[in-house]
Every structure is written in structure tokens, then in C-alpha cells.
């Protein structure tokens, strides 16, 4: 699945609130170790393969920081 | 809406007719003595012209709806008296800050507070200038006849659209509740707001000399950002920077100040080096004018000066007059225009005839003149 | 200059009568006219009156101290006013409601306007009856023009009655004067 | 399939926002944007009116439609003028609980009574966030806030119920946890002719959160656990509270105008 | 047996009033006076607060108690200060429908929410009488008034229902036709600790009357024929609408003060 | 409530402490930046002293509850900033008309409208004087330090009780949000309102020289009639007569005007025949004072004049100064005190240094001085 | 009954609204023929004997103009 | 005169740190002190800072153009300021959050305050760590008095942690300077 799927997280838009991390049903996401320019531990993808493309992370993100891109044709 | 012609009607009704002639698109108001006739009349007549009439739940809602109406693209107006005018102050400041054209009619009554609702007064003159918080300038007109209730209403709309700013028609119960002949001309000159051209992107700043940016309507696709917070030229809020505040507030003030010549209007009679000049405005200026005429007929060198546009005040002319003549201010209030007149003519050669609640006769004013000059 | 005051109690139509008179003088007789009303904040209580000042030149006097013609529809109103009653040239009262007339230097006309109006249709038209009386007392006011104004201004169902009323008031004084 | 990126490009500007991390206000903006997208209406015709407060900043300056950021509590009457002025505008009002039900309560009441075709989103975070966390009309009895250090002596109001009984066509309640439902409900308000009111319970991790020691995530969890779509069950009811058809003000006014021979300009 | 003369001497001043012949406002004054008399409370401790309008003139200057005749729509918050300032005062608010539910609607809502121990009488004559007969929030859809010459495009609100759902302890409706019941209900409000609200339908023969061609007498007859004490029946319901016990604001505040060691001055 | 002693706190907190020392009995308010700290502090502390704390639904309700509280017999207060101050105007007029003692704190921010909520401004100076409709006079104080936030709050209550009139504490975000040392003395002098004696029957008129009638509480059995309509001495409404309006409104104005000497307060330094006198008030007057000191140390003959009581203005003293010296007004607003200062000192020898949104440094003011005198 | 019963109508307080007249269950009252000082046809008693002392007239009068006086001892 | 600016982002406790410093200088060291804060209307967004001006005579200058000591808790804040950074005498930054330090004419002290604080209890105390550093850099500020102030002002549960933090900041600079 991974080659037609991409979860993009805008490092500087992400405030590190942890909402996507908590509400992803598949625990795909985790907080980063380093800070972004606003001093936040932004979210990062740790297990793309398990993603079921439910798009909950996108839907819940208050900061429009996370985008789940799936190229339908390719998959 | 009446056809062109001559009528015998109340000042408040003439105001309503003037508004329709000027192109009133939305009226929102709340009843109050002695201004209610404006809305009573419009409730019936405005829909026939395609305009919307709204009675709101209070005066705050009224001025708010007027502002909303203006941004929908319509010429908008409300009418009230002192207590309602006080309630409107916060949102009048909002209209100033957002450069929303609209007309607020204040038919002044005797205050403070509920005071005497049916009696005339001019105790709101300073409030019309300073009633909202923060630094701003405003335009206010003071009619003294039913004809002027019509004419000045039209001019209020024109100034408001021209300068993209709220304009106050500062009437009083004397002129609002008075009936006289007045004429609706065949053609009434109206001014429309500046609209954006292809190139415009800034609707809250301009480098044009008149300081007036173009104003689009809602729904035209400009992604307008209208805010009463300090903002940049494109409307983006900036609640911290010195530059944004400085540039915006100074321009808003300059919009009125730098265009004073175009805005100012007054009537005068024999003011050049008269022994005494009577300054007066609003309904009480009628008997004052009568008294001055009489005194002149009796051979006295007395002048009469009446600001028609009361804010911005005709300060240069008043200063000139104050240099050459003694001055007597006659008004229907204790504070009224006093501080401004004193500022312009000085306090040494200024006499005051302030009378509350009712209009003096020509005779009474004449006597005051004699007291002073003899 | 003609100075008329029509005084009564709130709800008696003093303003309406004043408007009819003012409009007639202004639009039909070509006068410069100012009409003003006075009433208290109480809706149906307190003295109410209407002042009409008409002249062939610009009217700037907006206040009547002493009227030339004082029309009174109500006892209490009469009592309230001293100088005005004493000094006015002509005092015309609705004698149906004004039972005790005060002394005046001018002429007094007692017109049972309430009664006359009631006989026509309704005592509400007493104000218009007095207006008719005024038209006879004051030579500058033309009855015909008043009638025209009433015809053009009143809603259809009140037209007839008020035309009758104004004429009846006129006739009453006519009678009175010719009886003298 | 529309992604966040598409939504952001089409509907959002001036991000990153000034909202605190984990604030529900961004989620509401997300929901509003998706609802408009789904509804298919012309974005140019959408107008968003707000008052003052954190919630009032949701559309202004972040939403790519015409926005009118007004005075505290007065969004609804401003919106009324806009709507009556041009009935083709789809007018959304976004207002905090303090803005809408506190200082603005009277306008809310009367707009509901008029059943004017506005879509009002009241973002309820249970206090006055922007000014530092003072008590709001939505704060429960006994709760401690900055200005009720000894517990709220007053009580919270069920504003949906009040709006319903004031005459609104459409009333519903959701939380930021219910993103899909919220989007659908907002979409519905766009379709409905009449006064629509949605109360959105929304987390304020900074003010409420700090006080109760809850993060944004935990508050969302709280919403999940303490709400119910079943009116009979215990818990905060979420879902539709009212839908009736009633005469709508703007239409009535336009009708009166055309009946009297006027043509709305 | 207490006669009108006794009531007049003890409770009424400045009569004859400025009310029009047959106006319900005098009847309300009559009812209020008799209720206070019956309740046996100390007349000195009764305070009457009103706004602006014909109805607001009922206590001021006619009622022989301390009266606070305030600004339009603001009687309730003035009364709140008075009550919280001195909880021993029995604070009555007398307000017209425009004053109370129109411009003053927000204060009504929040006072009900606070459930503060005020007794509010809203005199509903269906319009703004004092200013000449304009439309009010209580005016029915389609009705013609001075400012709705083509029929009211908006609709009337059932304010009792709104007040009830805002949190008031006690809500009732009567008309001037129901003098005995009204007196009893006012007496009850005096006993009840909490927010009491009575809507009194009251005739305005001058404004409504003239428009509909009805005299005061006929309007009273209309009340008799169109009201019912039975909730199931058609017609306007009169009687108690709500009674519940809830925490009351003044008491809570006094309690907090004494808990913190303060002594209310 | 803090014990006597010295503290390092914010101006707004010092204000709250001052109010409690003055005997505050009821606070009613609504949050707004930059005034909220006054209420936040009182919410916690006031109940401990026996005072009632109320957060109302808006500012209109706040001022109304304050007025109700005053008539219940308590000293009452509210605090707000521009937008809320605008909303309060109608009922401030009511307090004036009914002679209700109360204190309104306006911590001014940069306006107009929502402007910049956290930035200081003094654009409400004229509004504090003229913001409500009708003719009235009011007392307003302008503190420039945390100590004065305490002291002037106490004095505001004292003046308010003494003259039975609303008093405005016209602070600004500069001084409200500033932290400094301030001292609460062992004894704070307080003034209580005039109470009726056995003989008094008129609570709304008086023949005493100070024009202040006695004021009973509700519940004392006086059958009080309090109304914002024009009224006679016993409180009976009179909405028609000339005499009632004339007597009442002139007395209300005289109450302030005829007692100016007792009310006025200012600070001055080297103002007698200086080449240039700097007039300033509020937080900005601190660097202005610093600059004047520096200029004097550098040998220039520069004076410093600061009204502490801003309304009624120290007009006689300002006129005197204007006769002998050039004047520079330094303020945090475009309009601020300008018209009044110009009225007193004339426009010919008046320089203006108006700066929006932020306080200048001593250096910047110093430079302006040099520009003018060189 | 008449000698211990008295219905007093204050001529000048009465506005002639007719409410007492209409709602008296026994038709005891009627409008006068002459006007009082305010120009109103005040209410007057025409059939005192039939009065049942229900006090409805008092209760309904908006103007405190009518008083039913019954001296209990005498009756 | 001592002029200190503590700058960061909303929510980083710049005002709190400023208050501790101001109060300590005012009440414990007998200075005349003015402390002012600056923040935007946004709750948790935008630059926030606190200015402290202390002197042995009456302080009338309420505005700092160029601070003697500039404490920076946030990268963006640093970038916003040019003149202040360039001209200040001492720049003390929290190097945990400020990665790229700009050039200045004065001394630069990079203190990993966030890290130090986190090691003690929570990164929230970074502001107090910087304060400790300041106390070492500025000789007029007495660490002991700062500690006293923290002890008397902070709620019990935060006392210990902040005392540690301020001391740690002091120690860090001490180390730095003694290492030189
Ligand atoms: C007239 C007026 N009063 C007070 C304020 C101050 N103020 C700004 S936001 C706010 C509270 C907003 O609370 P809410 O609407 O619940 O929004 P939130 O910040 O909680 O999202 C207040 C009281 C103001 N701007 N204007
Ligand atoms: C702020 C303000 N707005 C408007 C008015 C004018 N006004 C006086 S009474 C009134 C209406 C009163 O209506 P209602 O409360 O229903 O009382 P009613 O006269 O019908 O008994 C209005 C609008 C006012 N006095 N103050
Ligand atoms: S799409 Fe669903 S499964 Fe994939 S990361 Fe997002 S929330 Fe997790
Ligand atoms: S929800 Fe958005 S802002 Fe929050 S951690 Fe995830 S990507 Fe970042
Ligand atoms: S204070 Fe609360 S509501 Fe405001 S932005 Fe922060 S989290 Fe959101
Ligand atoms: S106008 Fe109506 S409400 Fe007012 S006094 Fe007359 S009858 Fe009563
Ligand atoms: S007491 Fe009863 S029966 Fe007797 S007059 Fe009065 S209403 Fe009629
Ligand atoms: S009810 Fe009263 S006012 Fe009316 S007619 Fe009878 S006595 Fe007269
Ligand atoms: Mg909120
Ligand atoms: Mg009414």
C-alpha cells in the first residue's frame, strides 16, 4: 500500500497537540523528538503500512497540518 | 415615496422622504420619541421603493443591522434619539473603524437620561463627536427647517458614501416635530460609493489623496476581511504593531480633516467685523436669525453665523469671526457646542445664551442681544 | 402674521386640527407656515396643543407667547394658561367641555363644538368644528380652502363628516355674529 | 476524495492560526470548510459573521470567504442586515458561548423568533477564553473559574432549549469529537431555510484544560464518553434537537416588497 | 374587609394617573397593591423597579413604595444590584412586553438563569404603546401595527416558555380579566425564593384597541373568552407554567461571603 | 484585602485594593482586556470583606447592577475598557440624572472600536466627559502610577459619595498593566454619602450651597421616587415643564462646576513663566516628566503640568499657563485632551506630540522638546 | 341593605372606562349624563339595592375610583 | 539603572519571570522598579515580553528601547527584534528553543534553559532558569533575594522546583564563566 499512500505532515503547522496520534485507530502516528520552529513536538508517521486511510487524522487536526494522500489509480 | 412637488409635512417625515430619494436600501431602527415618525413613515413607504425595513429588538441591533446592510451593498440608515444614540456608540465606532457608510439620525430631546422625551435639546452635539471610545472624526449635520431635514438627509447619504464613513444627522425635536412646506425637486443629486477597479486589492487603505479606499459588496468574491480591530490595508487584523495603528487611525482622521473644505457648510449674514455675531444651529437658530435680522433692521451691526455641518466644525471661519467680533452662542443646551466655539473664538469675548427645553421667541433673543451690546 | 394655538388634552386631535389649518394656509393660501406641537411623554394624559404661525414672509419665530387666536377644547387646559388667555385677541372655546371661561381682553366665542360634532357624527370632530369657527373669526383663513384641504387629506370615510363639521363651526359663528 | 491540503488551499488562509495547540476552534474551521465544500454552494456567496472572542476568530482572518468580524455579542444583528440586504448570501455566524449566549443573548433570542435564515454555530467551551477564563452563562453551578474562585453561584443554561423555544427552525448539538456528524449538520443548515443553530461543545485546553488538568486530547475523550445520541440515556444529548418549518423573515420581507410593487435592489 | 379606598390611601399616590381610560395598567397596580397587602410583608421593604414604557409607569410615580424608574429594558439588572445589595428587600420588577422581552430580553434570560429572587411582572399589551403602537416581540405574525402596516413579517414569542427554559423557579400567566388569580399569583411570588415571572396580558385600548376597534371592556371580554386554565384545551393558557426549587443567586452569594469570613454590610 | 504595607503589584490590582479600602460594597462587571484584572482580583478578595461580587451578562447590566447596588446603600463600582465603556454610556447618564454615587473604572486601550486590546491609549478622555446624551458634568481622574491607581480609586469613591455623582477613574493600559511598588497606609480616609436628617423630604433638590441633596437607602421607608426622567425635588417625574428641566439640569451641572476648587487636583513643576510647559496625564506623563526634568537639568526653562483630576479640568490654571508660556500637549491619542487644552491655552502657541499605541522614551520626548524650543 | 351599604365613586378619578359597569354581575352601575372635569362620563350607581357586594367593580377599576363600603355592624 | 527584557512567545511565562525579578528588586533590594508586559490580543500566540526597569531614583522611563539584558526564550522572538539584539549589552538565550542566535555587539550567553528545566521537573520553568542566569550575569541582581522572592511568592507545590531552576541557571553561567 505504501507506494500509493503518503501521509504528509506540515512540520510547522503542526502544534503537536497529539489529537491525530490519539485518535488514529491504527497508531500510525507519534510525536517527534525534535521541535519545530514554534517549539512544538510535531506529529510524525511511524507505521505507514498499517494505515487504513480512514482519514480520521485529517478530519480531527485543528491545524490543517496532516494530509493523507492516496493516489487511487496506483493502488 | 412622494413625487417631486411641494408638501406640508413634519421634519421627521421629510427626513424619511429624503432618505428614499438618496437611495435608501435598508432601514433598521427601534422606536423612540421624538424620532419614531421617521420609521413609522418608512415602514409604509420604503417597501414600495424596493427598500428593506426592519424593526430590531433594540438600538444596538439596529445600528448593527445597518452596518450589515451597508456591506450587503445597500445605503443604510437608522434614526433614534439620545438614549438610543448612547446605546449605538460602540457600533458607531465600529462603523468608523471599518469605514462603513451609513446614516444615523439623532433627533435630540432634552436630556440627560430619559429627561423630557418630547422637548427639544441639543445636548448630544459633543456626544455625536466623541461618544464612542478611541480617536475618530465624524461628520454631523444640523438642519433647522423641514426643507433641510430633507436636503441634509440626502447630503448625509452623499457624504457618507463619498467618504465611506458614518454620518450623523443631528436634528432636534424642534425641527423633527415641526411642520412646514418643503419641496422635493425633480432631480436629487446622489453620490455612490467608490467601487473597486480590477487592480484594487486593498479595501482598507489607499494612497489616493482623498484617503478613501474602494469598497466592494459582500458576495463579490473578494474574500473581504472586515474587522473593527486594527488592520492592514487588506483587512488583516494586526493587534500589536505600532505602524498598523498609527497608519490606520491617522488616515481615518485625515479622511475627514483633509477634506474639510469639501465637507464644511454654513450660513452667515453680516459677519465681517460685526460688533456681535450670534452663532446658533438647529431649530433654535431660526428665532436667532429672526432676532439678528430685526436688530440689523434697527441699525445694529450684528451678524448671524450658523454651521450647517456641525462636525467637522467651520473652525477657521469661527476663528476669523472671533478675531474681529464679539460672539454670542445661542443654543438649546448647556454644553452643546460651547467648548468648540470657545476653542475657536476664545472665552474672553464670548457670551452664552443657553436655554433648556424650549425655543425662545425672536423677542427674547433680541433682548439678549440688547443686553450684551448695550 | 397669524398666530393660532389649538389647545386641549392629549387625544383630542389638537395636532390634527393644527395640521389641517397649517397645510391649508401653506399649500392652498400660499403662506409660509410653521406648525409645532407640544405634548408630554404621557400618552393620553396632559395638556396637548398645536401652534400655527403663518406669514407672507419667512417665518422664523417658532414660538407663540400670545396667540392671536386661541382655540380651547378642554377646561383644564384653559385653566393652565393665564397670560395666553388674558392677552389673546380671540378666544374660541368648545363650550361643551369648557364650562367656565376665564376673563380675557379679547373677544370670546363659545361654540358648543362637542355637541355640534356629536350631532353630525361623533364628538371627536369637535376640533374641526372649532376650526370652522376660526375660519369665520379670522378673515385671513378661507373656509373653502379648509374644505379643500379636508377633502384631499382625510381618509374617505371621515371626509364627509369633517367637511360638515368645519362648515357647521363656520355657520355657528356666522349665526352668532349676524344675531348681534 | 478531498484531502486536507485541498481544503486548506481552497478555504483556509493566514495559518498557522493564533489558536493554542489542541484547541477545538481549528477543528470547527475544518468542519465548516468541509461542509461548504460538500454542500456545493458557491464559496463567493458565503459570508461569515463573528463577534469577539477566540471562537470569533475562527472565520476571521482564517476562512477564505467574505468575513465580517464585528463587536462583542453583535454578530447576529450584523448578519441580519447582511442577509436582509442580500438574500442570496449564505450567512454563517460563528460565535463563542459568551459572545452568543452571554452578551449577545437577546439578539439570539430575537433572531430565532424571527426565524431568519442564518446559520449560527455557537462554540461552547464553557467560559470566556480570550479574556483569561472567566465564568460564562454555560458554566455549570459550582464550577471554579477565574471569577468564580469559590464556585459558580449561578447556573449554566441549556441554550439549545432556549433557542428552540424562541422559534428557531433548526437546533442541534454536537461536539468537536463528532466531526463527521458536525460536518453533516452544518451542511444541513445551509440547505435549511430558517434559523439554524448548532451548539458545538469544543475544548479549550488552555483555560478549561489548565483548570481541570486536561489536555485537548483528554477533553475530546471526555466528549466521547459523556455524550449520547439517545435522548433517553444519561449524558449530554448530541444530535438534532429541533426541526420545524416556519415562516422565515427575509422571505416575508422580500414578498412584502414585491407585493407593494417595489423591486429589491 | 379592605376596600379600594383603603388600598388607595395605603398604596397609591399621584392619582389620577396618566393612563388612558380603561387601560389595564391601573388594574395591575390595583392587583399589586392588594397582593402586598394580603401577603402581610412590610411595605417599607418593598422596592419596585421598572424600565420605560406605559407599563413601567405603573409603580412610578403611583405606587407608595420605594421605586426605581430606570432606563428602557434595564429594570432587571438594576433590580439585581438592589437585591444583591440588600437581600431583605422584596424586589418587584414591573415591565412592559417591549421593555422586558424586547430590548431587555437578555437580562430576563440571565436573571432567570441565575434564578435570582426577583418578582417580575411583564405587562403584555402586544405592542409598544408609549411610543405610538409599534410592533413588539409579542405581536403575532401578520398583525398590523404602526411599523408593520403590511402585517408583521416576524412572529410573536411565547416568553413564558423561554423564561421557563432559562431556569426560572416560577412562571405563570394571567390576564387583567383574572384579577383574583393575579393577586394570588403575585402574593405567591413574594413567598417564593427564586426568580418569579408573571406575564400579564393587559389591554391597551388606545393603541391595540383603536386598531382593532375594541374598547377596554371588549378586550377584557376577549381575554375571558380566549383563555383557558386547562392546558389541554385550545386557547391561551393561563395559570402556573412552572414551579421548581432551584438554587437562588443572592443566597449563594451571601453564603460564599460568610464562608470566606466576610460579613455582608 | 491586603494589610497595610508595601507591595509590588499591577495597577489594576492596586485599584481593586483601593476600592476595598474605600469601602466597596458591590462590584458588578464584565471581563475585558486590559481591565479584567480588577475583577479577577475582586472575585477572590471582595467576598472576604463582606462585599458582593457579580459578573453580569454584559456591561449594560454591570452598570445597572452598580446603580441598583448604590441605592441599596452600598458603595459600588465597575471596571471596563473602551467597548464596554461605550455600552455603559446610557446608564452613566442615568446615574448622573438620579445622582447615584458610583465609580466606573475605564482602563483605556488603543481604539477606536476593538482596536488593539492590549495596547494603551487615551482616546476616551472626551468620551468620559461627553459620552452620554444630554447636558451633564462628570468627575474623572487620571492616575499615572500604581500608587495612584490605589490612591485615586479611593478618591474616586470619596468624590462620588461627596457629590452623589458617578466618578470615572480614567486609567490606561499603561498604568493598569504596569507593576510597581505601592503602599497601603494604616489609615485610609473615606467619605460617606450625606444621609437624610429627620427634616429632609427632598432627595433630588436642595438649597444647600454644595447643591448635594441627602440620599437615603431603599428600604428605609421614604417612598423614594428615583427616575431618570426630569423630576422635581421629591422625585416626581415632570416631563413637560421648563422650570423642572432648568432647575434640575443646572443644579446637576453646578454641583460639579461650583465645587471645582474642592475637586481639582494637579501636579506642576516650574510652570511659572517657563518658555514651554508640557501638559500630559496618565501613563505617558511619566516619561514626559522625566524629559522635563532632564531638560531642566540641562538648563532649559521647561515646565511640567499634569492634571490628576482631568474633569473638571484645571481650566483656570491652564489658561494662566497659556498666557505666559508656550505649551506642548503630549498624549497617547489624537483627540484625547486636545480640544480642552486648546480651549484653555489657545491654538497659536500650542504644540502637539501625539503618539498612538505605545509609550515614548524619555529620550524621544526630550527630542520633541528640543525641536520646539530650538 | 341599602342603609349599611354605600358605593362611592370618585367622580374625578373615574375615567368612564365602563369596566365596572360591564362586569358588575347585577348591573348596578351606569354611565352618567354629564362630564367630570376631565371630560369623562363617569360611572354612577343606579340600583344600589341589587348589589351583592361581590366587589368586582372595585377589583376591576383601573383608577381606584369606586369603593364599596359596607358597615358590617349595621347589617 | 538596570533594563531587562524577557522575551518569548505567549504562554512561556515571560511575565511571570519579569514579575519575580521586579518584585525582588523592588521589595528585597530596595530599587524603584517598573515592570511592564506586552502581548497581543491572541491568547497563546504572538510575541510576548516583559520589561523591567530598576533604578535607585524614581523611574519615569517606562519604555526600553535597548535593554541592558535581553533574555530570549523563543526563536521567532529573537528574529523579530533587530536593534534590541544588536545593541543590547548582554544577550541570554534559551538555547533549547533558540537555535540560531543573531549577531550582537554585546555578550552572548547560550543557556539550554529548556533542557535544564526539564531535567529538574518541567520545561515550563525555562523562564526561571534564565532568570538565574541573569542573576549571575548582572551583578546588581542578588540570587539570594531572587530565591527569597520565589519562596515567598510561588504556590507551595511549585516552590521547590523554581528555586532549583533559578539556582541551576545561575550555576550554568558560573560554570561557563569559570571555564573561560
Ligand atoms: C463590549 C465588549 N465587552 C467585553 C469584551 C472583552 N471580550 C473579548 S472576548 C470576550 C469573551 C469571549 O468569550 P466567548 O465568546 O465564550 O469566546 P471564547 O474566547 O471562549 O471562544 C470578552 C468578554 C469586548 N471585546 N467587548
Ligand atoms: C433606549 C431607549 N430606546 C427607546 C426608548 C423609547 N421607548 C419608550 S417606551 C418604549 C416602548 C415601551 O413598550 P413596552 O415596554 O411594551 O411598554 P408599553 O408602553 O407597551 O406599556 C420605547 C421603545 C427609550 N426610552 N429608550
Ligand atoms: S488515515 Fe486513519 S489509520 Fe491512517 S493515519 Fe490517519 S487516522 Fe490513522
Ligand atoms: S492533530 Fe494536527 S496539529 Fe495535532 S499533532 Fe496531529 S498533525 Fe499536529
Ligand atoms: S484560549 Fe482556549 S479557546 Fe482560546 S485559542 Fe486557546 S485553547 Fe482555544
Ligand atoms: S397607550 Fe395603551 S398602555 Fe399606554 S396608557 Fe394608554 S391604554 Fe394604557
Ligand atoms: S359589588 Fe358587585 S354587585 Fe355590587 S356594584 Fe360592585 S360589582 Fe356590582
Ligand atoms: S371601572 Fe373605575 S374608572 Fe372605569 S367606569 Fe368604573 S369607576 Fe370609572
Ligand atoms: Mg467561550
Ligand atoms: Mg407593550
XYZ file of C-alpha atoms in Angstrom, chain A residues 8 10 12-13 15 17-19 22-23 38 40 55-56 58-69 72, chain D residues 1 3-5 7-8 12 15-17 21-23 26-27 29-30 34 177 179-180 183 203 217 220-221 224:
54
model
C 2.200 14.442 4.775
C 3.411 20.033 7.715
C 5.493 23.970 11.122
C 1.725 23.931 11.002
C 1.264 22.258 17.036
C -1.421 18.695 20.111
C -1.468 14.933 19.808
C -5.047 14.645 18.642
C -4.539 9.638 19.962
C -7.491 9.156 17.643
C 7.417 27.214 17.055
C 6.368 22.116 19.230
C -8.755 9.928 7.329
C -9.645 10.498 10.909
C -7.057 14.761 8.783
C -10.543 15.270 9.976
C -9.542 15.887 13.565
C -6.479 18.002 13.063
C -7.201 21.551 14.241
C -4.325 22.917 12.276
C -4.731 21.503 8.774
C -1.282 20.028 9.251
C -1.847 16.487 8.186
C -2.834 15.251 4.754
C -3.446 11.671 3.737
C -2.651 11.366 0.067
C -6.330 5.913 -6.329
C -11.560 12.421 -2.474
C -7.755 15.949 1.283
C -6.803 18.381 3.977
C -4.421 20.014 1.594
C -9.381 22.077 1.895
C -6.567 24.205 3.189
C -8.065 28.490 4.720
C -2.364 29.718 9.024
C -0.752 28.806 11.385
C -3.508 30.292 13.448
C -2.297 23.698 20.414
C -5.211 21.290 20.551
C -7.874 23.995 20.569
C -9.380 24.833 14.413
C -11.476 21.690 14.248
C -12.923 25.657 10.934
C -12.066 22.300 9.446
C -15.688 20.602 4.571
C -15.347 14.806 18.811
C -16.531 15.709 13.301
C -18.469 13.749 10.700
C -19.987 18.471 9.068
C -12.259 22.063 24.041
C -6.943 15.064 23.698
C -12.127 15.091 23.310
C -12.176 11.778 25.112
C -16.882 10.868 23.620
